[in-house]
XYZ file of C-alpha atoms in Angstrom:
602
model
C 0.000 0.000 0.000
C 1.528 3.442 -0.751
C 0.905 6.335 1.486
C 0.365 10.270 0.793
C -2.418 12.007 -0.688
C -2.999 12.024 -4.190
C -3.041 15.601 -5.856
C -5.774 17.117 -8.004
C -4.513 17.041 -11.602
C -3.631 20.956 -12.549
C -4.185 21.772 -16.181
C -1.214 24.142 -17.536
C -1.969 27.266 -16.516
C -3.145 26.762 -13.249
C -3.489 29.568 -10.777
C -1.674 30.443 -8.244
C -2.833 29.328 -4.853
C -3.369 31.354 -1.714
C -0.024 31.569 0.550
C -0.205 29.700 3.680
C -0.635 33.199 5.923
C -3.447 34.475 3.593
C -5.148 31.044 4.463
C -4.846 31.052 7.856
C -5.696 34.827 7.889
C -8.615 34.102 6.247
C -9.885 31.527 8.574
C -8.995 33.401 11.266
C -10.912 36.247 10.440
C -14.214 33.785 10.023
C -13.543 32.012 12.995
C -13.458 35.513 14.656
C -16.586 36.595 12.979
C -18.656 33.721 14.264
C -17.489 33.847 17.755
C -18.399 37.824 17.285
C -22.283 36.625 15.989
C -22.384 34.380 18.924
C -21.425 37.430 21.266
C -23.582 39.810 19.632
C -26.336 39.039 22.073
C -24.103 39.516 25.024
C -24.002 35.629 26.104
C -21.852 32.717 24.386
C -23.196 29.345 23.240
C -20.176 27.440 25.447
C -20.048 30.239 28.592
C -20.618 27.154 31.475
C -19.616 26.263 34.892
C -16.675 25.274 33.503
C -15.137 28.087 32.657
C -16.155 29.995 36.083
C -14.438 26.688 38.413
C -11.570 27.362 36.072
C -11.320 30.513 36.706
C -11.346 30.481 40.696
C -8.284 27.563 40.260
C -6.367 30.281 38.121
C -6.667 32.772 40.199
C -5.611 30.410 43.420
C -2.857 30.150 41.413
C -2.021 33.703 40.572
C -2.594 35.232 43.807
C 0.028 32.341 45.680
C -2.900 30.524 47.987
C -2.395 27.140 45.694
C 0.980 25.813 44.795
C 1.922 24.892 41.574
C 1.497 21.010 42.454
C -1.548 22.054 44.715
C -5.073 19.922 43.136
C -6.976 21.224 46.559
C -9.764 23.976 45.387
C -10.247 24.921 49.701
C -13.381 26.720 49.065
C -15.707 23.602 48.370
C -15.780 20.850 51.423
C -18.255 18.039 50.868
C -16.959 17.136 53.906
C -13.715 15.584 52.284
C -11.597 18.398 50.533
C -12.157 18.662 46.728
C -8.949 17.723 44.668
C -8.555 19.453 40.878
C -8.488 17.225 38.001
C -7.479 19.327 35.956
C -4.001 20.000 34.652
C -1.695 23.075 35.117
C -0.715 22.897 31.308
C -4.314 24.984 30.625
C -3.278 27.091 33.127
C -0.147 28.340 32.583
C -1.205 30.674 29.370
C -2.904 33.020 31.662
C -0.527 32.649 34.683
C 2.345 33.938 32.410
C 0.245 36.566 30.800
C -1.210 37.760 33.700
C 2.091 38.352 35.159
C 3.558 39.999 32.324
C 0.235 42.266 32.111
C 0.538 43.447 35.573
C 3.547 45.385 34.456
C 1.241 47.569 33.480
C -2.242 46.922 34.893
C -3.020 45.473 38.590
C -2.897 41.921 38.880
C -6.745 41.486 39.254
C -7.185 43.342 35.699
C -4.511 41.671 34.024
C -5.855 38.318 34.879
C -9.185 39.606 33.297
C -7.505 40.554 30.535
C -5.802 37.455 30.258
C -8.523 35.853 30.016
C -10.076 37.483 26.999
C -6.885 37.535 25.108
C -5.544 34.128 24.936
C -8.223 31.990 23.517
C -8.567 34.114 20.192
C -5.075 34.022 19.893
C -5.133 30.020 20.587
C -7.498 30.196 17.449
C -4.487 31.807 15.628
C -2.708 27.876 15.987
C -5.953 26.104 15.545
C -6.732 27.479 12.313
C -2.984 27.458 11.436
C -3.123 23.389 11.692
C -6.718 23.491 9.930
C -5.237 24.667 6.986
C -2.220 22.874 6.885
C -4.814 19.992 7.009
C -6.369 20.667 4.506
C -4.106 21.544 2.200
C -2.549 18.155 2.696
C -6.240 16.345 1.728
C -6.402 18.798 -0.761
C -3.428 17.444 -2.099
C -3.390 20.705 -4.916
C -4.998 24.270 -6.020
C -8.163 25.067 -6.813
C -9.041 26.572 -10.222
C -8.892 30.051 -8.576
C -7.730 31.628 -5.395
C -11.297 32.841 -5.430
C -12.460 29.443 -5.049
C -9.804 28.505 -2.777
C -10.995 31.557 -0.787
C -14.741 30.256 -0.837
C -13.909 27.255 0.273
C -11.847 28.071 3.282
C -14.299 30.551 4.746
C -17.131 27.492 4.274
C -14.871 25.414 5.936
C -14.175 27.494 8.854
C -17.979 28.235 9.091
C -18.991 24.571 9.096
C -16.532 24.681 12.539
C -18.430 27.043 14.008
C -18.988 24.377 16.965
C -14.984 24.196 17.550
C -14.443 27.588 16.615
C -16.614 29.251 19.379
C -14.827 27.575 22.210
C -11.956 30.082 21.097
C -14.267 33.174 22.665
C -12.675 35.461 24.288
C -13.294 34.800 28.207
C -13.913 30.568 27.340
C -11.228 29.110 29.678
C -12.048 25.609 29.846
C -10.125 23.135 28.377
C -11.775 22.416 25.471
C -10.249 24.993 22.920
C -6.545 23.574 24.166
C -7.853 19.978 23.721
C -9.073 21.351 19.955
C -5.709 22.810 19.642
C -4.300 19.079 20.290
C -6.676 17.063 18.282
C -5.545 19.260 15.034
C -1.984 18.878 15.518
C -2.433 15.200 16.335
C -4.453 15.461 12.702
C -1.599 17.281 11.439
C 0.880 14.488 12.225
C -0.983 11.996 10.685
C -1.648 14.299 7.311
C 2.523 14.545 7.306
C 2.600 10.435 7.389
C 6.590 10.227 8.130
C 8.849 10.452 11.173
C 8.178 13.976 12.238
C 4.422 13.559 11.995
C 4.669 10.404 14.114
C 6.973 12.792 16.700
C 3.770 15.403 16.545
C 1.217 12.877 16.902
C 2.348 11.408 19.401
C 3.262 13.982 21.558
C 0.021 16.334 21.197
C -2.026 12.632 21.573
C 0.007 12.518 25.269
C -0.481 16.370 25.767
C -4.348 15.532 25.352
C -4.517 12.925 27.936
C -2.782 15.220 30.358
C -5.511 18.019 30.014
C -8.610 15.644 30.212
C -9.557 11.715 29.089
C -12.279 13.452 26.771
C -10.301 13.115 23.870
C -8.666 9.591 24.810
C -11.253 7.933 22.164
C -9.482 9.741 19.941
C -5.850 9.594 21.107
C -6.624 5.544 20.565
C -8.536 6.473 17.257
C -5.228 8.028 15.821
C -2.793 5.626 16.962
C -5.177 2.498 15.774
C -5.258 4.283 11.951
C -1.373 4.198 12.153
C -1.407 0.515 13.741
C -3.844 -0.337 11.042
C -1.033 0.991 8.603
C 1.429 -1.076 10.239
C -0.390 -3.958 9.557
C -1.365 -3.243 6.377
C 2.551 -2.466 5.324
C 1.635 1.223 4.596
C 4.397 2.939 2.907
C 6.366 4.673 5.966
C 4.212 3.353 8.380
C 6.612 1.862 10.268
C 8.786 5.194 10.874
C 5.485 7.003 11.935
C 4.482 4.096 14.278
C 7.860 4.183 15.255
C 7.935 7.943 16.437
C 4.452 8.190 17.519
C 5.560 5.640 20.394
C 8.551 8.077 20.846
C 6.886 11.138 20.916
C 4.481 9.580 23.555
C 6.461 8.352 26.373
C 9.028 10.999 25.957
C 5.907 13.783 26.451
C 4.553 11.735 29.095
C 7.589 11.377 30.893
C 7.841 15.896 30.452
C 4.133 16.594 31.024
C 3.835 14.131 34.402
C 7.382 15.479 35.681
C 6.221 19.742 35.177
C 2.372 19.080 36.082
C 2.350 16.164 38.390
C 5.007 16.334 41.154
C 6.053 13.167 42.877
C 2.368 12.930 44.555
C 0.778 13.635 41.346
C 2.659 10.672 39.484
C 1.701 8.358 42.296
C -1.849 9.127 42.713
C -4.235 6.277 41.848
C -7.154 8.596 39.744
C -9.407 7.010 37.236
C -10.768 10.505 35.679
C -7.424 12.154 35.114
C -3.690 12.162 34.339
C -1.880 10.269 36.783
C -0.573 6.868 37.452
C -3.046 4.343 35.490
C -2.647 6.289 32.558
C 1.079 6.739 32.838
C 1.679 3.026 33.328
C -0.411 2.537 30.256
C 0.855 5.874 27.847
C 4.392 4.095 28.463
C 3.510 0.854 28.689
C 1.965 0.759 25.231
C 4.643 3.103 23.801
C 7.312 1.228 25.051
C 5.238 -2.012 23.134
C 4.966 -0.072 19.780
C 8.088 0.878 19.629
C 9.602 -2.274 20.551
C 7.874 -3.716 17.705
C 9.140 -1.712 15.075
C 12.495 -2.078 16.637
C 12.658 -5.421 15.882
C 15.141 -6.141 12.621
C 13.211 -7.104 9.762
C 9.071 -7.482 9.494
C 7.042 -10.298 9.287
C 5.461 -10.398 5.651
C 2.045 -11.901 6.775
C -0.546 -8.831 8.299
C -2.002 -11.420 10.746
C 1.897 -11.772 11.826
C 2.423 -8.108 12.108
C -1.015 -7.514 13.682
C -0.111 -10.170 16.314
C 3.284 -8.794 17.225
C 1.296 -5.431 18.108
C -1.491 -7.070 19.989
C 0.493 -9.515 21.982
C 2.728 -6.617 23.894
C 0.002 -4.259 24.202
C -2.642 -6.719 25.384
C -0.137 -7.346 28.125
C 0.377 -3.933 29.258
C -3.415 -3.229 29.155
C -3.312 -6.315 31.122
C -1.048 -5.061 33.641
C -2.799 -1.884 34.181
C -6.105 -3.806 35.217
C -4.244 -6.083 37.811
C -2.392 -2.608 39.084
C -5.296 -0.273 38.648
C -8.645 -2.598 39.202
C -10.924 0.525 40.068
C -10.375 1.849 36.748
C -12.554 -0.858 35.132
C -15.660 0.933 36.030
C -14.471 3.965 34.409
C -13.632 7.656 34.818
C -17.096 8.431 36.279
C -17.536 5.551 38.856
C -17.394 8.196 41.832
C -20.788 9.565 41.412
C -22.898 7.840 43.356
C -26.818 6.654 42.308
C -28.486 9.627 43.308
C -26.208 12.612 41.731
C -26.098 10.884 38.753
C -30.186 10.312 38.218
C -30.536 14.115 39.298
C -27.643 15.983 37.740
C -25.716 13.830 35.506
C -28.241 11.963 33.669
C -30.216 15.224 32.818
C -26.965 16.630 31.420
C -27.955 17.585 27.807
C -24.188 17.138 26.535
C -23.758 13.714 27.700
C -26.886 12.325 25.823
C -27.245 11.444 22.215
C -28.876 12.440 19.274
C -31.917 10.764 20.085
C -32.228 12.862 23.151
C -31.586 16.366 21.342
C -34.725 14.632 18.646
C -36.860 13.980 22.004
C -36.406 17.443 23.095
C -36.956 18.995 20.020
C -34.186 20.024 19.518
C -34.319 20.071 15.756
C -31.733 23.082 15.023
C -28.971 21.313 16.810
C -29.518 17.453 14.939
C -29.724 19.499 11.600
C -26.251 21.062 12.356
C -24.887 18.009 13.518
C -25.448 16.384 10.112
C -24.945 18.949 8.055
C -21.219 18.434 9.975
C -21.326 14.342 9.508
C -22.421 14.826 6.367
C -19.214 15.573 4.943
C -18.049 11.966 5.590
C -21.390 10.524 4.024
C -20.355 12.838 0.921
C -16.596 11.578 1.190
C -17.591 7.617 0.893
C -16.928 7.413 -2.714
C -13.989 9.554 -2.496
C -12.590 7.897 0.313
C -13.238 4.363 -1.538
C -10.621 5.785 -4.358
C -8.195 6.828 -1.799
C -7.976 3.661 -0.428
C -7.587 1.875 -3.702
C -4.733 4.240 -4.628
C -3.514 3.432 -1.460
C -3.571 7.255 0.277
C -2.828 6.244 4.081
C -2.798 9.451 5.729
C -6.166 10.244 3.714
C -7.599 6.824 5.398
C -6.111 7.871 8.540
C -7.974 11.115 9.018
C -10.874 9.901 7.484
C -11.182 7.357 10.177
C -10.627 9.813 12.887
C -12.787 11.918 11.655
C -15.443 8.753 11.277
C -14.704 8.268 14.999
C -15.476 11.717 16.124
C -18.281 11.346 14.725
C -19.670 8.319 15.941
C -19.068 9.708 19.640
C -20.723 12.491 18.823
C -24.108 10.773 17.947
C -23.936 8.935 21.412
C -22.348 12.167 23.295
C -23.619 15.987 22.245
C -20.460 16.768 24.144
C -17.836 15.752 20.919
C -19.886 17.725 18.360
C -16.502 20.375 18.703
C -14.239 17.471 17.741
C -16.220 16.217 15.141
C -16.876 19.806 13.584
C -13.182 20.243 13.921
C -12.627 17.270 12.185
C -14.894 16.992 9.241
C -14.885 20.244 7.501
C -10.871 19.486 6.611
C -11.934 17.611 3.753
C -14.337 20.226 1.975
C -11.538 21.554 -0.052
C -10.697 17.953 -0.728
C -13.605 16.953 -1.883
C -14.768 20.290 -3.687
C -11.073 19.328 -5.865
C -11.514 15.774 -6.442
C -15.284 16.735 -7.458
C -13.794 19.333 -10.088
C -11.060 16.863 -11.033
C -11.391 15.686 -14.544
C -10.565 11.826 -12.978
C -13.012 11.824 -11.311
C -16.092 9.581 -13.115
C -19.523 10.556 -13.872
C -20.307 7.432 -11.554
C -18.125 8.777 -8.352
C -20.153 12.073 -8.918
C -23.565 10.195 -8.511
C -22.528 8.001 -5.849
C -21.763 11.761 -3.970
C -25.419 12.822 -4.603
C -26.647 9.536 -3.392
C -24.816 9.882 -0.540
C -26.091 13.412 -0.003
C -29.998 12.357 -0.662
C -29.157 9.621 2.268
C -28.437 12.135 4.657
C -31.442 14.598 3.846
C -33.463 11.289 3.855
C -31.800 9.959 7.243
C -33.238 13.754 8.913
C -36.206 13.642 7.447
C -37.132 10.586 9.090
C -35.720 10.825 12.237
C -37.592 13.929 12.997
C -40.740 11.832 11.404
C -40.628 9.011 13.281
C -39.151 10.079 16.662
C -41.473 12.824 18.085
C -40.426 15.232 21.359
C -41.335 14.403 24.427
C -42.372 17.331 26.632
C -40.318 17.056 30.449
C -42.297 19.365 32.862
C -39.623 21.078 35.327
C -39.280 19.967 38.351
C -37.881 21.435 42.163
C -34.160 19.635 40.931
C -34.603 21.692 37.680
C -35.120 24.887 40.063
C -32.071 23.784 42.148
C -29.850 23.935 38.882
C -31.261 27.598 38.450
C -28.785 30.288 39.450
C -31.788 32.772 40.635
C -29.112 35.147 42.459
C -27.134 35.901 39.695
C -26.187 39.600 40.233
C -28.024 39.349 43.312
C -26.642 40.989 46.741
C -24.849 38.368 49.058
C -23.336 40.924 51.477
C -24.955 39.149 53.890
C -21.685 36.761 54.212
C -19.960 39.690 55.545
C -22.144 39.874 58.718
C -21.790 36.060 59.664
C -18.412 34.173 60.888
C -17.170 31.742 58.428
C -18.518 28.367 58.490
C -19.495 25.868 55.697
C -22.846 26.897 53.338
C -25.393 24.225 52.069
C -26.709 25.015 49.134
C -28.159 24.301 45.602
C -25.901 23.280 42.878
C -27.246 26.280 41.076
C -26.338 28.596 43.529
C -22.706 27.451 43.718
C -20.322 30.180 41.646
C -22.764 32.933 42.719
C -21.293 32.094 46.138
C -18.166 31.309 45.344
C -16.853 34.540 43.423
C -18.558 36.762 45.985
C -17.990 34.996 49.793
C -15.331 36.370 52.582
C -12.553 33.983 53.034
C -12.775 31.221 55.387
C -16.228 30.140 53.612
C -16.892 26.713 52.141
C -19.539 25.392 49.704
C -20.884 22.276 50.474
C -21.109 21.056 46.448
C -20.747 22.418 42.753
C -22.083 20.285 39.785
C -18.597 18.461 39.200
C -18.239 14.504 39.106
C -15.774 14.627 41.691
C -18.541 16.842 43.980
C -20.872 13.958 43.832
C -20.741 13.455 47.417
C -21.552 16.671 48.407
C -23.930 16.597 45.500
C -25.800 13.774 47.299
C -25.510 15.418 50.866
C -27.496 18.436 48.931
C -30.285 16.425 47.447
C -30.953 13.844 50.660
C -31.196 17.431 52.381
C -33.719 19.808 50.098
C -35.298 16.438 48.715
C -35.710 14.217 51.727
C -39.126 13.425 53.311
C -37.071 12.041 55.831
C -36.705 14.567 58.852
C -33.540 11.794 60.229
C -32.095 12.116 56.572
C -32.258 15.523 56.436
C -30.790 16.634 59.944
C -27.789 14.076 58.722
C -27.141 15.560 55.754
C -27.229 19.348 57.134
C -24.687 17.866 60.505
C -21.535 19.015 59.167
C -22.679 22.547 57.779
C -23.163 26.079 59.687
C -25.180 27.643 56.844
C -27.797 27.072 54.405
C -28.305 29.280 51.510
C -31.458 29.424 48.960
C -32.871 32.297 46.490
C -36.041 33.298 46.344
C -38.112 31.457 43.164
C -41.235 32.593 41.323
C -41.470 29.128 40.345
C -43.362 27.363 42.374
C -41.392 23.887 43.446
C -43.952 20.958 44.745
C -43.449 20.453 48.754
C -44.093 16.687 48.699
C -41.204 16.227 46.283
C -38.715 18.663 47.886
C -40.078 19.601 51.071
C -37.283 21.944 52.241
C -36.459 23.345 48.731
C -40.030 24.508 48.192
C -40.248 25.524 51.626
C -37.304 27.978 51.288
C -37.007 28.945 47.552
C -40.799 30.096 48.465
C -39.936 32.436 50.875
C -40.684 30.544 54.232
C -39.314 29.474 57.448
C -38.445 25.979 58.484
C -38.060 24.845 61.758
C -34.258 25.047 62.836
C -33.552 27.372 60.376
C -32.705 31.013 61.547
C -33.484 33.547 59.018
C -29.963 36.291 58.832
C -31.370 39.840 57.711
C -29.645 40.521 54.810
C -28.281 44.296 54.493
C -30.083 44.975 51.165
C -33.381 43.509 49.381
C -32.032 40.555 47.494
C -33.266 36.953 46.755
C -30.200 35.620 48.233
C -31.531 33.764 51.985
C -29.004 32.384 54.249
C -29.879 30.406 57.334
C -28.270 29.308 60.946
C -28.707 25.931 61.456
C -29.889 25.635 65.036
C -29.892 21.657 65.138
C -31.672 21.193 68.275
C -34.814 22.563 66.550
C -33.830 21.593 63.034
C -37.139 19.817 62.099
């Protein structure tokens, strides 16, 4: 099998193409225009929790109360201290720019500033890697730079989902994880020793900011296993330094992000020791393999000498790391996940956004897996001419996909993903090789997708969820609200409504502590919060509410039913409860605190 990407024949004459900096200015600028559109209302599709928990580790960071090794956020005690999962390496952007910024500003502002500045400029490198993408599918020019033009502002549009995590103020770890994914892409578009090196070490890189991408990671390195097996031209070399570039990264990223207790620690949901032993483990198998002199001729040879190391290290891992079998999300316990993490919109499927109506979002969603519907017959010639790294992305991009339709939460991935092979497929449409029978089997494909929508929303009709007091909980009511009432109280530990959480947070007097936020890793304070506003149980209640000082509720208009949540309705109502002191509150404001008097606490 020979590797590369075939180019689009050029007819003498053919125009110049757009430099690489035009390109990437160009989808820069669209990027930037629809994370503008999305703004233009004053509130971003992606702004979350997310972004506003990052933002209280950063600035632990910044102001010197957390060291650099330090995974303990002190403000939220479920009773047991909440540790971090996630990695320094996202926040060391704004810990170097805010320090350079207060040169000029004070630290505070800079940070703010910080914080608007460096995910545009992140899109700067993500679009960078988009078009060197796909200008490696593309394999050659357009007939115009006007068409080349067209096509890269349609691609960038069809990203809109990956391009708006690049917002100014959006944090989270998502854009640097997009950042990542590309540059793993871009590795595998290269197909030889310095892609491998790339691959590899942005596939490691990912890991160490979050196990969302992981499905990926394994995506990427099972295309170039696949090519291994298959005797892919240069194969071997980018096998070879994909292993490389792996362990060497992990071995960096675990050493300037971990510390000695960081490497050690036994965590299922994050970068630490079971995914260490494994990240080396398996690149230490890979690249054993291709160490070894010669290769065996047969594939089911070469495929065994990869599975037989690798199944052993994987094997390993389970007899060191047994927890890990129920995977990353085995800490939450029954109850937070049926009322917080199973109504999660991003973690359900396709089939929930068509229950919900959610008709816009499933529309873009295939107009983005579409692509790779459209690229079947392409993709068909590419493998019959034998165009690895083609096949490789194609398959990642196949993957993304495929989570996506179970998750919501990948459609940035796969939208990053797909719209890399427009150009491609825009050329090998225009190319005069291409047959009248290839062009049909595109439209087919097309009419398959419009059909596929069509009856989906036909056949699966939306099913209408009335709201509910756990709903209300979620709510963040006293947004902008006064809570100066903190200031009048000693500091003791608040329980409280997940909703209610960062409204706290960002505005209570030190020595305060939250009792949960709507984390995975909170799920035990998460629990302590429902068995206490839910509970029928007076016993249940009074045990959940032992270990706090404080509870805090806003006032609702919505009207919450008692039988369900007899303390939440109670108190988002307005009323007393027995063994609850009322604390006057300085200033009108929905924001209610209570002293838990436990003798009378009913």
């Amino acid at each position: 099998m020979a590797s590369g990407v075939s180019h689009v024949a050029c007819r003498q004459g053919c125009p110049t193409s757009l430099t690489w900096l035009e390109s990437v200015g160009l989808a820069w600028g669209t990027g930037l225009a629809v994370v503008l559109a999305d703004l233009a209302d004053g509130r971003a599709v992606y702004a979350d929790v997310d972004d506003r928990l990052r933002a209280a580790q950063i600035g632990r960071l910044v102001s010197g109360e957390a060291g650099w090794f330090d995974p303990v956020l002190s403000f939220v005690a479920m009773l047991e201290p909440y540790l971090s999962p996630w990695s320094r390496l996202v926040d060391l952007p704004y810990l170097l720019l805010s320090k350079g910024l207060s040169v000029f500003v004070a630290p505070e502002q800079a940070l703010g500033i910080a914080y608007l500045l460096w995910p545009p400029l992140m899109l700067i490198a993500f679009c960078g890697l988009a078009v060197f993408v796909a200008r490696g599918l593309m394999g050659g020019p357009l007939p115009s730079r006007m068409a080349e033009a067209m096509m890269l502002v349609l691609m960038a549009m069809l990203m809109a989902f990956a391009m708006l995590e690049f917002a100014p103020g959006r944090i989270d770890h998502h854009n640097v994880q997009l950042v990542l994914l590309l540059a793993m892409a871009a590795g595998l578009c290269r197909w030889d020793a310095k892609g491998g090196l790339l691959m590899g070490a942005a596939g490691a890189a990912s890991v160490a900011v979050g196990l969302e991408c992981l499905p990926l990671v394994v995506a990427a390195f099972g295309a170039v296993a696949c090519g291994y097996v298959l005797d892919a031209k240069g194969s071997r070399a980018v096998l070879l330094n994909a292993a490389a570039g792996t362990g060497s990264s992990t071995v960096v990223l675990a050493a300037a992000f971990l510390g000695p207790a960081g490497i050690a620690a036994q965590q299922c949901d994050a970068f630490s020791a079971p995914q260490i032993v494994l990240m080396l483990g398996l690149s230490l198998a890979f690249g054993g393999v291709c160490l070894v002199p010669g290769m065996p001729a047969s594939p089911v040879a070469r495929a065994s000498l990869l599975a037989l190391p690798s199944l052993g290290v994987l094997a390993l891992a389970a007899v060191l790391f047994p927890t890990c079998l129920a995977g990353p999300y085995a800490v939450i316990d029954p109850l937070s996940r049926l009322y917080w993490f199973d109504r999660i919109e991003q973690e359900q499927g396709v089939l929930f956004l068509l229950r919900s109506g959610r008709y816009a979002a499933v529309a873009a969603l295939l107009s983005v897996g579409s692509m790779l519907f459209l690229l079947l017959p392409m993709a068909v010639s590419k493998a019959r001419s034998g165009a690895a790294s083609f096949l490789a992305l194609y398959a990642l991009a196949v993957v993304s996909l495929l989570l996506t339709l179970l998750m919501v939460r990948y459609i940035r991935f796969a939208s990053a993903l797909t719209p890399l092979f427009l150009p491609a497929l825009v050329g090998w449409w225009l190319d005069s090789r291409t047959g009248v029978g290839q062009r049909r089997a595109v439209l087919g494909a097309l009419a398959v997708v419009v059909a596929a929508f069509a009856g989906m929303v036909a056949l699966i009709k939306p099913v209408d969820r009335p709201l509910d007091a756990v709903d209300y909980m979620a709510m963040d009511a006293c947004a902008g609200e006064d809570l100066s009432v903190l200031a009048t109280v000693a500091p003791g530990r608040i329980a409280q409504p997940n909703g209610l959480a960062f409204t706290i947070i960002e505005a209570m007097p030190e020595g305060f502590r939250i009792a949960a936020m709507p984390f995975h890793r909170a799920s035990p304070g998460m629990k302590r919060m429902y068995e206490a506003f839910l509970s029928s149980d007076p016993a249940v209640r009074r045990a959940a509410l032992a270990p706090f000082s404080y509870v805090a509720v806003c006032r609702l208009p919505l009207k919450s039913d008692a039988a369900f949540a007899p303390l939440y309705a109670a108190l988002s109502a307005g009323e007393d409860w027995p063994g609850l002191v009322r604390i006057a509150s300085p200033t009108e404001t929905r924001f209610q605190l209570f002293r838990i008097d436990y003798h009378a606490l009913r």
